[in-house]
Short mmCIF file of C-alpha atoms and ligand atoms in Angstrom, two decimals:
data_model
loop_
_atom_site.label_atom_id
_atom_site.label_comp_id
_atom_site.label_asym_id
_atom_site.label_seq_id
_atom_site.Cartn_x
_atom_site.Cartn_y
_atom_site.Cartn_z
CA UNK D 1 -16.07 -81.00 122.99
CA UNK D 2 -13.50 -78.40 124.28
CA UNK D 3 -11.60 -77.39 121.53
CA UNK D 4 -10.74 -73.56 121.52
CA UNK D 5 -8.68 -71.78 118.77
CA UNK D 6 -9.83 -68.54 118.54
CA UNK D 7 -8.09 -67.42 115.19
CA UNK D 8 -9.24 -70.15 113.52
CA UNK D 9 -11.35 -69.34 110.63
CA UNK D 10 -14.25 -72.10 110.49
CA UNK D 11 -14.22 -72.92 106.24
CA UNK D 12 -17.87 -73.67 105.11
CA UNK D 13 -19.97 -75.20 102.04
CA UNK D 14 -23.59 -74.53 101.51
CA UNK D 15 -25.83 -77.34 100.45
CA UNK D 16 -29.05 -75.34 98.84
CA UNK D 17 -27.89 -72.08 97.52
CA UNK D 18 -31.53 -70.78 97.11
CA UNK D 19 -33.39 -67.72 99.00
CA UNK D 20 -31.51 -69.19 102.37
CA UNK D 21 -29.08 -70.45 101.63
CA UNK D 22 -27.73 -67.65 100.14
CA UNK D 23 -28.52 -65.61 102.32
CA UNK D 24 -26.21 -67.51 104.99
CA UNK D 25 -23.66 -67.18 102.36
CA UNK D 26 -24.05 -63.30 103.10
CA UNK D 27 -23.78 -63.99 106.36
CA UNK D 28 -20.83 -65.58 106.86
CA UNK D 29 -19.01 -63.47 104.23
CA UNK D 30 -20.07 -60.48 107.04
CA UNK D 31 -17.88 -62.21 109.67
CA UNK D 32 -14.49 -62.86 108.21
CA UNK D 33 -13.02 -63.65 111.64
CA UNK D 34 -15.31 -66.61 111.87
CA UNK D 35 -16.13 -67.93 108.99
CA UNK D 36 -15.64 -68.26 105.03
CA UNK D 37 -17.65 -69.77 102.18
CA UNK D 38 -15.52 -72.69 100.88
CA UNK D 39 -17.69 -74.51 98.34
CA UNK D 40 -21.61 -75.34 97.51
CA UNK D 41 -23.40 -77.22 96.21
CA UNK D 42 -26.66 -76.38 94.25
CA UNK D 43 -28.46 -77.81 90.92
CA UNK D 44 -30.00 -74.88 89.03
CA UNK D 45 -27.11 -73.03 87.17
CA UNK D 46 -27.89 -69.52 87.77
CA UNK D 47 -27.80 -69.84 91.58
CA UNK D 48 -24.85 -71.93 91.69
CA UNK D 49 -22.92 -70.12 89.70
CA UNK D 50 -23.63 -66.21 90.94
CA UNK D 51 -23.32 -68.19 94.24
CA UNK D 52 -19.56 -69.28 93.23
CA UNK D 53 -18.90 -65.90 92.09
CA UNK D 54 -19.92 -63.80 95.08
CA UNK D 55 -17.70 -66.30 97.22
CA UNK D 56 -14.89 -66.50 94.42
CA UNK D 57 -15.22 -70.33 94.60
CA UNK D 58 -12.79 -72.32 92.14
CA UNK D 59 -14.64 -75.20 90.09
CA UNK D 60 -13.21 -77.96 91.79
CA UNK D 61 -15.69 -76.53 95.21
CA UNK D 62 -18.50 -75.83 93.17
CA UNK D 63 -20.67 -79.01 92.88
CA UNK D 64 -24.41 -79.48 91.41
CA UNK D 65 -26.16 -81.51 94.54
CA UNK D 66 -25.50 -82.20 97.82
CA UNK D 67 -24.63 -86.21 96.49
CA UNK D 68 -21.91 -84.65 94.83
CA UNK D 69 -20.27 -82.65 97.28
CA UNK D 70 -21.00 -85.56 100.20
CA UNK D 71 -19.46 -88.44 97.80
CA UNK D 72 -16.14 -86.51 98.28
CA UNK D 73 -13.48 -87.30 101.31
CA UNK D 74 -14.76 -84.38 103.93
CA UNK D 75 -14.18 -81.05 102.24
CA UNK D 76 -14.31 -78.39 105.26
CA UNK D 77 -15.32 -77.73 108.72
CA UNK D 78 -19.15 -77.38 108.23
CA UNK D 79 -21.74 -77.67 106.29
CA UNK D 80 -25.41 -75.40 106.30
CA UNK D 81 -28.14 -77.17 104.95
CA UNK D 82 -30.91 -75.06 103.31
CA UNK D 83 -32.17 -77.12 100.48
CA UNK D 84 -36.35 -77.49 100.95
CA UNK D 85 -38.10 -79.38 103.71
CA UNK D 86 -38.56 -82.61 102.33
CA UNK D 87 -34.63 -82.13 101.52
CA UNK D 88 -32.77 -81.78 104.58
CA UNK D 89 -32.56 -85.03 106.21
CA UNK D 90 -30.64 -87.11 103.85
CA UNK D 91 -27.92 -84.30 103.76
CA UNK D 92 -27.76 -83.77 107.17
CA UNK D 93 -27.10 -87.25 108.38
CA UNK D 94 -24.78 -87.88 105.33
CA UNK D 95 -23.09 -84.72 106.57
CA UNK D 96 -22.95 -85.63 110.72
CA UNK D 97 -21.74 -89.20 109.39
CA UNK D 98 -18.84 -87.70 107.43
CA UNK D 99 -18.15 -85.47 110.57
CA UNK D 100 -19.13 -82.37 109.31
CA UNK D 101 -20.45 -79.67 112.15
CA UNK D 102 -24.09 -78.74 110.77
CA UNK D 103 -26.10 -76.03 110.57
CA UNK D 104 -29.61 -76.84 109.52
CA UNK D 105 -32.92 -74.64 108.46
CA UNK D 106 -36.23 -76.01 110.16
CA UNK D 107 -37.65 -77.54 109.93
CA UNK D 108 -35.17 -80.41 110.90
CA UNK D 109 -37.45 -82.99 109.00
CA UNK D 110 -40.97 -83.64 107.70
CA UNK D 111 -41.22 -86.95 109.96
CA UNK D 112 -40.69 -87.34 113.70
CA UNK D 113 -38.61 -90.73 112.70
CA UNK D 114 -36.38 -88.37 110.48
CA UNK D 115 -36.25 -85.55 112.60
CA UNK D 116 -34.64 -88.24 115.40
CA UNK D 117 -32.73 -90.06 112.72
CA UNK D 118 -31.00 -86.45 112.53
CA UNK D 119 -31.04 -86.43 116.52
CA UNK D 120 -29.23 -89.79 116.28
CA UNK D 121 -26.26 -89.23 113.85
CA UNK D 122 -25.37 -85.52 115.83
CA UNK D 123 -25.28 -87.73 118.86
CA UNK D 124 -22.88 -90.32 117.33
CA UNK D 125 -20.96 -87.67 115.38
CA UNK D 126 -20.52 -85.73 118.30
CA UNK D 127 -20.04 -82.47 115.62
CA UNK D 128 -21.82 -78.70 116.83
CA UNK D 129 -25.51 -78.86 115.24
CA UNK D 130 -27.27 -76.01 115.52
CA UNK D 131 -31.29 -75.94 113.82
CA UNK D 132 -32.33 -72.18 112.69
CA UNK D 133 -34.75 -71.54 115.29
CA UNK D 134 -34.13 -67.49 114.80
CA UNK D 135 -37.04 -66.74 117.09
CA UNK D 136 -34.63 -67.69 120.27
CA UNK D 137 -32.03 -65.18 118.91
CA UNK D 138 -34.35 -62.55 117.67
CA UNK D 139 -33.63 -59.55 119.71
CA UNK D 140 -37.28 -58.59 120.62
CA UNK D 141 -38.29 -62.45 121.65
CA UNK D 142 -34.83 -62.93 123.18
CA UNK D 143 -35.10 -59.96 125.77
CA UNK D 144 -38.69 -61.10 126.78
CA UNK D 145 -36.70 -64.60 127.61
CA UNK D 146 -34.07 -62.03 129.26
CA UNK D 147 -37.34 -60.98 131.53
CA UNK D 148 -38.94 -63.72 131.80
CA UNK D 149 -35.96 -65.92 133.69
CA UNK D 150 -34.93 -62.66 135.38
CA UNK D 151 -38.15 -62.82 137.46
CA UNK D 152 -39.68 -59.41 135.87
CA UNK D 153 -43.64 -61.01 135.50
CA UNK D 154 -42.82 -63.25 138.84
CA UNK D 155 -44.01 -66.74 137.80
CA UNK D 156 -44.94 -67.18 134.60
CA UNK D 157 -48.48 -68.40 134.25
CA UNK D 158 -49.78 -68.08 130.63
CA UNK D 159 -48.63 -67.33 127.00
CA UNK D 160 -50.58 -66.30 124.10
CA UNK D 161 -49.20 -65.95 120.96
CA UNK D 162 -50.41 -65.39 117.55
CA UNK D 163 -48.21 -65.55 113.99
CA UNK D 164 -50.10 -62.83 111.82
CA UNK D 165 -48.23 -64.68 108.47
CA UNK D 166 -50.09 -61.47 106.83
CA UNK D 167 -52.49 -62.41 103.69
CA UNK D 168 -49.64 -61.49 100.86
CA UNK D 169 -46.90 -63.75 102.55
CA UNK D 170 -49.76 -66.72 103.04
CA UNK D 171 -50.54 -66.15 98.88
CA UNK D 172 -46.50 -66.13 98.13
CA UNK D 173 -45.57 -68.99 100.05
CA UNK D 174 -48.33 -71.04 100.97
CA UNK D 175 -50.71 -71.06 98.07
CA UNK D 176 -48.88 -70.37 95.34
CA UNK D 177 -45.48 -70.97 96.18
CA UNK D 178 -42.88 -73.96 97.43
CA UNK D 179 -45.07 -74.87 101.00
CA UNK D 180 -48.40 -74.70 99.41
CA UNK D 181 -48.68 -78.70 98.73
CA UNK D 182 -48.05 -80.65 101.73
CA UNK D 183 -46.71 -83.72 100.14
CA UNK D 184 -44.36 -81.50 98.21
CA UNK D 185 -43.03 -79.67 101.52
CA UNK D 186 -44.48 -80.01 105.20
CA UNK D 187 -47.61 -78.87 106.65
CA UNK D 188 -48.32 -75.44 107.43
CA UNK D 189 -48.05 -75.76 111.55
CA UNK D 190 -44.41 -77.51 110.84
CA UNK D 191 -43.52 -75.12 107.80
CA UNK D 192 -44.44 -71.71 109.81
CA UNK D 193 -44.71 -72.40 113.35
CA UNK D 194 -41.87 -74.78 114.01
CA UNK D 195 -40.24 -71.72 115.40
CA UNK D 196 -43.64 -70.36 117.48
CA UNK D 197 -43.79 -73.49 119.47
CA UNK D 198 -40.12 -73.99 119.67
CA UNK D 199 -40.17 -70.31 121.03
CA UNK D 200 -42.83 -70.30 123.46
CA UNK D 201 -41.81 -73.92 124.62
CA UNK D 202 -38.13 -71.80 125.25
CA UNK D 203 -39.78 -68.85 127.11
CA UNK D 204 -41.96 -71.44 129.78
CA UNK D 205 -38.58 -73.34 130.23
CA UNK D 206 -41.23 -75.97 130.79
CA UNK D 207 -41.79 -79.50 129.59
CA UNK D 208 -44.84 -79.91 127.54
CA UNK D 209 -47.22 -81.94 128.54
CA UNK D 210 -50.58 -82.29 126.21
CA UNK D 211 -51.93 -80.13 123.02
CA UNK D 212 -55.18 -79.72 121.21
CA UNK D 213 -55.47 -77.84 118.02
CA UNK D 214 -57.95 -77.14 115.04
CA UNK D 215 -57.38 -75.61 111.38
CA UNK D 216 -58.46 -75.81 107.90
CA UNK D 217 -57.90 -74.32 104.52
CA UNK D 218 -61.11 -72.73 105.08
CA UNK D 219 -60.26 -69.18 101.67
CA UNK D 220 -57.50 -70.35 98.81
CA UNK D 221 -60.21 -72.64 97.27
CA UNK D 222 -61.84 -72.54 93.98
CA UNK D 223 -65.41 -71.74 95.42
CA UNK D 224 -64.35 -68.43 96.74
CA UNK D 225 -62.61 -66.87 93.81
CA UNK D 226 -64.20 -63.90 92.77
CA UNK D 227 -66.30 -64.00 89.67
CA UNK D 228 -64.59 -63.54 86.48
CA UNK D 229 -61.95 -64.30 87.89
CA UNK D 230 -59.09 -66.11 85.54
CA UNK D 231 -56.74 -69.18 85.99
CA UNK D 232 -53.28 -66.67 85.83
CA UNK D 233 -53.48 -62.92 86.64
CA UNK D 234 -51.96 -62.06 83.44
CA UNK D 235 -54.94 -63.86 81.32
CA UNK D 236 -57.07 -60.67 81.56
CA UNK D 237 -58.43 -60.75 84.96
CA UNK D 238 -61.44 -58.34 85.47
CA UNK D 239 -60.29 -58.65 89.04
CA UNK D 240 -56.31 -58.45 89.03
CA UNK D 241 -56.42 -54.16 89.56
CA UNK D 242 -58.44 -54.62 92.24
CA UNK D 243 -57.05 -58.08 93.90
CA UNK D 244 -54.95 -57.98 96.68
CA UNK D 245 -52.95 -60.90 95.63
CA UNK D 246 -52.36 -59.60 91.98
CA UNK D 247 -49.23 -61.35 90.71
CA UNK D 248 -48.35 -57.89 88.63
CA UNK D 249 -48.39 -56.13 91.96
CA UNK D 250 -46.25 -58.36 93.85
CA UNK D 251 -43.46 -59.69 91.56
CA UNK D 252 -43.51 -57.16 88.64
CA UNK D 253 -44.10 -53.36 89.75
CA UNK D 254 -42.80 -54.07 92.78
CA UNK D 255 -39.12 -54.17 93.97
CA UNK D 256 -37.98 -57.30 92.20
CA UNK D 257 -34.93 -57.31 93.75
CA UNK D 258 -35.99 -58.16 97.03
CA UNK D 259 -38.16 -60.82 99.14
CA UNK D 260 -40.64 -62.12 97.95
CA UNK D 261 -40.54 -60.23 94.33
CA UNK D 262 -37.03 -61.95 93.95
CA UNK D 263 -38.07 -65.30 94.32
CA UNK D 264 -39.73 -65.66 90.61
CA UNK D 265 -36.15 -65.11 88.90
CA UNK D 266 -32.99 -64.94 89.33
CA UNK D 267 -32.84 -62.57 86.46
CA UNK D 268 -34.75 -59.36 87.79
CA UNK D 269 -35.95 -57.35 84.49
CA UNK D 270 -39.35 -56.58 84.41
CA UNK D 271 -39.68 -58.92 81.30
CA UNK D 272 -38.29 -62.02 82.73
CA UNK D 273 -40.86 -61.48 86.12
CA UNK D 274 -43.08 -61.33 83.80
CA UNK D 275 -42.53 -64.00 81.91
CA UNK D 276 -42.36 -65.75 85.20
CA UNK D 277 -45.52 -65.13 86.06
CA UNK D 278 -46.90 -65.79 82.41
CA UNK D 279 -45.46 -69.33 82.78
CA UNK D 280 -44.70 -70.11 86.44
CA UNK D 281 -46.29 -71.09 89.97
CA UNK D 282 -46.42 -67.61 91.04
CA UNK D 283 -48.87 -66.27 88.34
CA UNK D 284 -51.89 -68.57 89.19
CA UNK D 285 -54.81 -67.12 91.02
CA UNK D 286 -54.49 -67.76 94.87
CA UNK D 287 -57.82 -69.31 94.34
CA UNK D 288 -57.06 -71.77 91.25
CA UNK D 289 -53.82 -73.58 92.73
CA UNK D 290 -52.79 -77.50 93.81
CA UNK D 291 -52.31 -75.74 97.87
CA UNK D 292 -53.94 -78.37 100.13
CA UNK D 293 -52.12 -76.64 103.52
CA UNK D 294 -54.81 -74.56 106.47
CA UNK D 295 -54.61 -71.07 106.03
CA UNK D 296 -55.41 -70.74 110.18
CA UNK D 297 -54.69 -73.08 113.03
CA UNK D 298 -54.64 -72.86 116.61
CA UNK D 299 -53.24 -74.73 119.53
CA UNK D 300 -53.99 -75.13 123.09
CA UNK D 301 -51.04 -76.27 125.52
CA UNK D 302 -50.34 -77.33 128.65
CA UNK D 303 -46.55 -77.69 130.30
CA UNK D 304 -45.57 -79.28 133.63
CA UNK D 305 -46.63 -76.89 136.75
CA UNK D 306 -49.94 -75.93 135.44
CA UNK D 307 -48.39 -73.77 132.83
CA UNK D 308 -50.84 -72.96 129.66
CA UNK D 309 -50.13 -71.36 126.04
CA UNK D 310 -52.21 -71.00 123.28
CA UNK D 311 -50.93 -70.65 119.69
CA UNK D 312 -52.53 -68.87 116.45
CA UNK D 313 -51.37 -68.71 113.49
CA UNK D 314 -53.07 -67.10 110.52
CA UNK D 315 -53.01 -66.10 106.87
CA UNK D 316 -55.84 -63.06 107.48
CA UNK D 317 -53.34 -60.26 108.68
CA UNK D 318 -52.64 -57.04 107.73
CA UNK D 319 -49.58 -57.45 109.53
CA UNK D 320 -46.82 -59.63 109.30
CA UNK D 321 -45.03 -60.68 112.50
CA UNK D 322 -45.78 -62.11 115.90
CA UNK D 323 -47.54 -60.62 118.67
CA UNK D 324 -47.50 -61.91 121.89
CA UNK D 325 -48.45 -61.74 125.94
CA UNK D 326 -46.72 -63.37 128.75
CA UNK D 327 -48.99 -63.40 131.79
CA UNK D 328 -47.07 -63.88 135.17
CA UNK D 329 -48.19 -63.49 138.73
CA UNK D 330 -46.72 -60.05 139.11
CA UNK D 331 -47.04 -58.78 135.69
CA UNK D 332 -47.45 -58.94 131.95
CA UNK D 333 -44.82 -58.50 128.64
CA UNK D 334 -46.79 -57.94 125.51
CA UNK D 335 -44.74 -57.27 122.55
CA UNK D 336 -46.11 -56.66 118.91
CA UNK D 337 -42.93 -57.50 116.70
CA UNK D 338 -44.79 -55.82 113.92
CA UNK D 339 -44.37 -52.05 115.56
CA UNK D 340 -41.80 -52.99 117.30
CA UNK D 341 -43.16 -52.73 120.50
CA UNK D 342 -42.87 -54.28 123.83
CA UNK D 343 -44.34 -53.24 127.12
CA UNK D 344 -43.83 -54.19 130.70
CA UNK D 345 -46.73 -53.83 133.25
CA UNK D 346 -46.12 -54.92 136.59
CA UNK D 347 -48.89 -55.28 139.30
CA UNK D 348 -47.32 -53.61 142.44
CA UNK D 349 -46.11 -50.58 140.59
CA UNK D 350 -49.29 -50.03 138.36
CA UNK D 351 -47.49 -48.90 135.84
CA UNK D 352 -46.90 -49.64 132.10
CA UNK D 353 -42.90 -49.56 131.12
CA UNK D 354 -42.31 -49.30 127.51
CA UNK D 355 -38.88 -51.60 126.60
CA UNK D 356 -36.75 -49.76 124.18
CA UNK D 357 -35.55 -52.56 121.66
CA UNK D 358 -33.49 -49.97 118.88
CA UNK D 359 -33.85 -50.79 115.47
CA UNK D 360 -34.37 -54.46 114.53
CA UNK D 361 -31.99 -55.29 111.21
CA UNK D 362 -31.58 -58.34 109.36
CA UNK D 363 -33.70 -61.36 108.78
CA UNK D 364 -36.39 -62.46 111.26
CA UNK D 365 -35.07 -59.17 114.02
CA UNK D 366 -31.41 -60.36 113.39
CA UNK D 367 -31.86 -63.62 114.24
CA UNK D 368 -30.87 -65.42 111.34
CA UNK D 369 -27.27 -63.44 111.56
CA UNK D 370 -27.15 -64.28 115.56
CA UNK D 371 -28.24 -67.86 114.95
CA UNK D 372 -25.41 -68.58 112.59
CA UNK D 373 -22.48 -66.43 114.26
CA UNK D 374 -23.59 -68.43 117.33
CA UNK D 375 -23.31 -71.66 115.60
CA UNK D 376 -19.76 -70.68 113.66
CA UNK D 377 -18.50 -69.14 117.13
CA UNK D 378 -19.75 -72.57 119.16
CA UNK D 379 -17.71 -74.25 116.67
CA UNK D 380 -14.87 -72.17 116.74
CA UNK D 381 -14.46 -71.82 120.13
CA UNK D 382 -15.88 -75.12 121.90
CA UNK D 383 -18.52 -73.18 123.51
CA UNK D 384 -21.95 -75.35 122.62
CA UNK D 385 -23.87 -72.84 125.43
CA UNK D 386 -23.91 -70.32 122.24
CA UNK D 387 -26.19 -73.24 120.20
CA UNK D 388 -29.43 -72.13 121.74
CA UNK D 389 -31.49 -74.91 119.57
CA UNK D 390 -29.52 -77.69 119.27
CA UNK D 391 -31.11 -80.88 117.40
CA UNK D 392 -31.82 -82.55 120.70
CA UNK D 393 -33.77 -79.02 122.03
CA UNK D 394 -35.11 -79.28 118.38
CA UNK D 395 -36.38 -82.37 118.49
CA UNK D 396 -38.24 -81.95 121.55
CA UNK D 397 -39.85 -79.00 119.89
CA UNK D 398 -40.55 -80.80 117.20
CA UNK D 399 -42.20 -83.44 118.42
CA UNK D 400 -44.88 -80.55 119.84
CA UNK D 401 -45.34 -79.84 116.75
CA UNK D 402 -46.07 -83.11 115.31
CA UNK D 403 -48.49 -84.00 118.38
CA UNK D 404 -50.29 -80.44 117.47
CA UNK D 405 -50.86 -81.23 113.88
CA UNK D 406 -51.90 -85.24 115.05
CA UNK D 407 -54.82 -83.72 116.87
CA UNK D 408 -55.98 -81.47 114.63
CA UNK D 409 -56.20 -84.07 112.21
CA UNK D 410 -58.02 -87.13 115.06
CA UNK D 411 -59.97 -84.18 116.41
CA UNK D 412 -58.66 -85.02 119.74
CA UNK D 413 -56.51 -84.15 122.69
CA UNK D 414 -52.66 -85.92 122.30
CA UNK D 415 -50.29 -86.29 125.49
CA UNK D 416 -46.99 -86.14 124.46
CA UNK D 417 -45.82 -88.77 125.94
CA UNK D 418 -48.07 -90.86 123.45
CA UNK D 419 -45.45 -89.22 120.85
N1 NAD O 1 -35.50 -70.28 109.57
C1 NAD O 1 -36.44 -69.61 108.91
O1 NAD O 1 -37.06 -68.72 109.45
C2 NAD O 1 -36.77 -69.99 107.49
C3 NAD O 1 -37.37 -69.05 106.65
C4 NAD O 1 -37.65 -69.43 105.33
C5 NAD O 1 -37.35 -70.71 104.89
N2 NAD O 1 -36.78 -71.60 105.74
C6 NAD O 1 -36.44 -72.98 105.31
O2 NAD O 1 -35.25 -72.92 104.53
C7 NAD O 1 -35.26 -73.98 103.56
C8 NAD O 1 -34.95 -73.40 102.20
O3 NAD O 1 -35.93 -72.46 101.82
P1 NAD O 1 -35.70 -71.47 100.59
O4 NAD O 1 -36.77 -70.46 100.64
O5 NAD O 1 -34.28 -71.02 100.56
O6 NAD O 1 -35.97 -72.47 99.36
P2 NAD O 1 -35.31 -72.39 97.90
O7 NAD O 1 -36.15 -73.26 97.04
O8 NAD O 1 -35.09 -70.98 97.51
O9 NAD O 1 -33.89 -73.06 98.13
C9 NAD O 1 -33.67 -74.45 98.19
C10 NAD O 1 -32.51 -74.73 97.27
O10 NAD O 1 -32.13 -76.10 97.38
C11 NAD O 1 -31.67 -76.49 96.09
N3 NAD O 1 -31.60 -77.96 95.96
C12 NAD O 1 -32.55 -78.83 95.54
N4 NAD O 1 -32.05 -80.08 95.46
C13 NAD O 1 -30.74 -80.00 95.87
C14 NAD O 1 -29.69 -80.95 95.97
N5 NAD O 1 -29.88 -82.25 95.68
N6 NAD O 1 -28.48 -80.52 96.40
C15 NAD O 1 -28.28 -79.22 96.71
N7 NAD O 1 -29.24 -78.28 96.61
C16 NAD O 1 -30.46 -78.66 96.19
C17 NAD O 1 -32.69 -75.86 95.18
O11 NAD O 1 -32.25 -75.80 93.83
C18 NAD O 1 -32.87 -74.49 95.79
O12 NAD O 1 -32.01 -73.53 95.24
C19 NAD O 1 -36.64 -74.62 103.65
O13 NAD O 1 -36.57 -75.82 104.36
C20 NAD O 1 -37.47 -73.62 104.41
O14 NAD O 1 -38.54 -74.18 105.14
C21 NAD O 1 -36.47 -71.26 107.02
#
């Protein structure tokens, strides 16, 4: 594609006007020279409709699902797609097919089939898809790719790499919350750490080649809640003042406006969290829920040229964030996203250089902005080199992914080519 009008404003619907996807409402809004929020589509009332206020929508672009707004003759330029997991591929290939450009959240699919069903109707729409992979345009991960193909470690041997998820975000999301119930939403390797092995695949530049990984919900199980312990915090619990995963703590007398206090209710008064947690998912005990998904996994991999990574990802951190070290033949990058950290220490020079990164803002270091500004820019200006995961890149990834969780479940060593 080659088209280039550079005062062209790219018009846009969201399909899922939840935590995401209105948050990528924000962020177009923030670049008017880009972009603007055209229409949505989204069931539950009170999201649709403060959705269709922020972005002054008139009724006729305000529909309740994505059928709705798909059944129509093609409505805009693009479309972002952040309903849940389980979710996104019937929208997205409904959306390719009617020749919409497409921005999608990870991950792409719960199935390899569906994530290459997606691969299949970008291919034959020919449209700019872009997956949010905001690792790749994080600004801390995306200088150590800066250094890393800049020859700054020499050859690039090993990576190790660890997502500390940290123990309230594991409670939120994967116990209590939407990705807690695999058959409801994906696995936990796919749900988190889409985006670790889609990074650290990026940073090798390699093709992977075989992967080996173990994990189990080995904590957020009946047997180890604490004694006295009671089915909702707000029933009493002899334990709640003293339980790091008090519901009170984290979605009441906390700051309800924001993440992940503002995912109970969309109204934010202390009495309607409350009530939310009276009545809702996020009141049970971490240790009395449906979650089936591990709480810790990690992978072993190996790329073409001999190239090794291993992956951890855990719910026991104090932390939240990634760290990571690249091991080269003339040096090492660590970088602890949680401080905000990185170091270079190169060999020859003995030395340890600490890289000044400034302050990170935004979602996921400022990715999530720089992912979709990328994609709406791509778009705008026929430049697909600013798409630095599109669904065919994606895919690949993906498929890692789904060999990773397919060995931790045979116990056993997959090739990917068996994939
Ligand atoms: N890239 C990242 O780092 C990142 C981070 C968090 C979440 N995610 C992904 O983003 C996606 C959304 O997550 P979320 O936290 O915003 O979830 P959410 O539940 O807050 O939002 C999903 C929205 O989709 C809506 N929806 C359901 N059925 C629909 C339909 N038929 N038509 C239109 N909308 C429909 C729901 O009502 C809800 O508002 C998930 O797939 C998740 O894995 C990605």
């Amino acid at each position: 594609m080659s088209e280039k009008n550079s005062s062209k404003q790219i018009t846009v619907a969201v399909i899922g006007a939840g935590s995401r996807g209105a948050g990528f409402g924000r962020h177009v809004a923030a670049l008017p020279h880009l972009g603007k929020i055209v229409a949505v589509a989204e069931p539950r009332q009170d999201y649709r409709k403060s959705f269709a206020q922020t972005h002054r929508l008139p009724s006729k672009a305000v529909f309740k699902t994505w059928q709705e707004f798909l059944k129509k003759p093609k409505f805009c330029d693009a479309v972002v797609v952040a309903t849940m997991d389980r979710e996104h591929v019937e929208p997205a290939v409904a959306a390719l097919n009617k020749g919409y450009h497409l921005f999608l959240e990870k991950p792409m699919s719960v199935s390899l089939e569906d994530c290459r069903r997606i691969e299949a109707a970008q291919r034959k729409a020919g449209t700019r898809a872009a997956v949010c992979h905001s690792m790749r345009y994080h600004k801390g991960f995306n200088k150590i790719k800066t250094l890393v193909a800049g020859g700054s470690i020499g050859k690039l041997v090993s990576v190790d790499q660890i997502e500390q998820i940290a123990f309230w975000h594991f409670g939120h999301s994967f116990v209590r919350g939407n990705w807690g119930v695999e058959g409801k939403a994906s696995f936990s390797l796919l749900a988190k750490s889409c985006h670790d092995l889609d990074y650290i695949t990026f940073v090798t530049g390699k093709k992977a080649l075989r992967v080996s990984s173990f994990g189990s919900l080995s904590y957020f199980k009946p047997e180890n809640a604490p004694e006295g312990a009671t089915l909702r915090c707000t029933d009493g619990c002899p334990v709640e003042p003293s339980c790091p995963y008090s519901a009170l703590k984290t979605y009441v007398n906390a700051n309800r406006q924001e993440w992940p206090a503002d995912v109970v209710s969309h109204d934010h008064s202390a009495e309607a969290h409350l009530k939310a947690i009276q009545t809702g998912p996020y009141g049970r005990c971490v240790w009395a829920c449906d979650n089936d998904v591990v709480d810790h996994q990690v992978v072993a991999l190996e790329y073409e040229d001999g190239v090794t990574a291993t992956f951890t990802m855990s719910a026991f951190t104090y932390d939240i964030g990634r760290r990571v070290t690249l091991h080269g033949t003339e040096g090492e990058i660590y970088y602890d996203e949680a401080h905000n950290l990185m170091t270079l220490k190169r060999f020859a020079e003995n030395n340890v250089e600490k890289i000044e990164l400034g302050a990170e803002r935004g979602g996921h270091g400022g990715g999530d902005a720089r992912a979709l500004r990328g994609w709406l820019q791509a778009i705008r200006d026929g430049r697909d080199d600013l798409i630095l995961t599109n669904v065919q890149e994606s895919l690949k990834t993906h498929t890692i992914v789904f060999a990773a969780e397919k060995s931790r479940k045979e116990k056993r060593m997959i090739e990917l080519k068996e994939m």
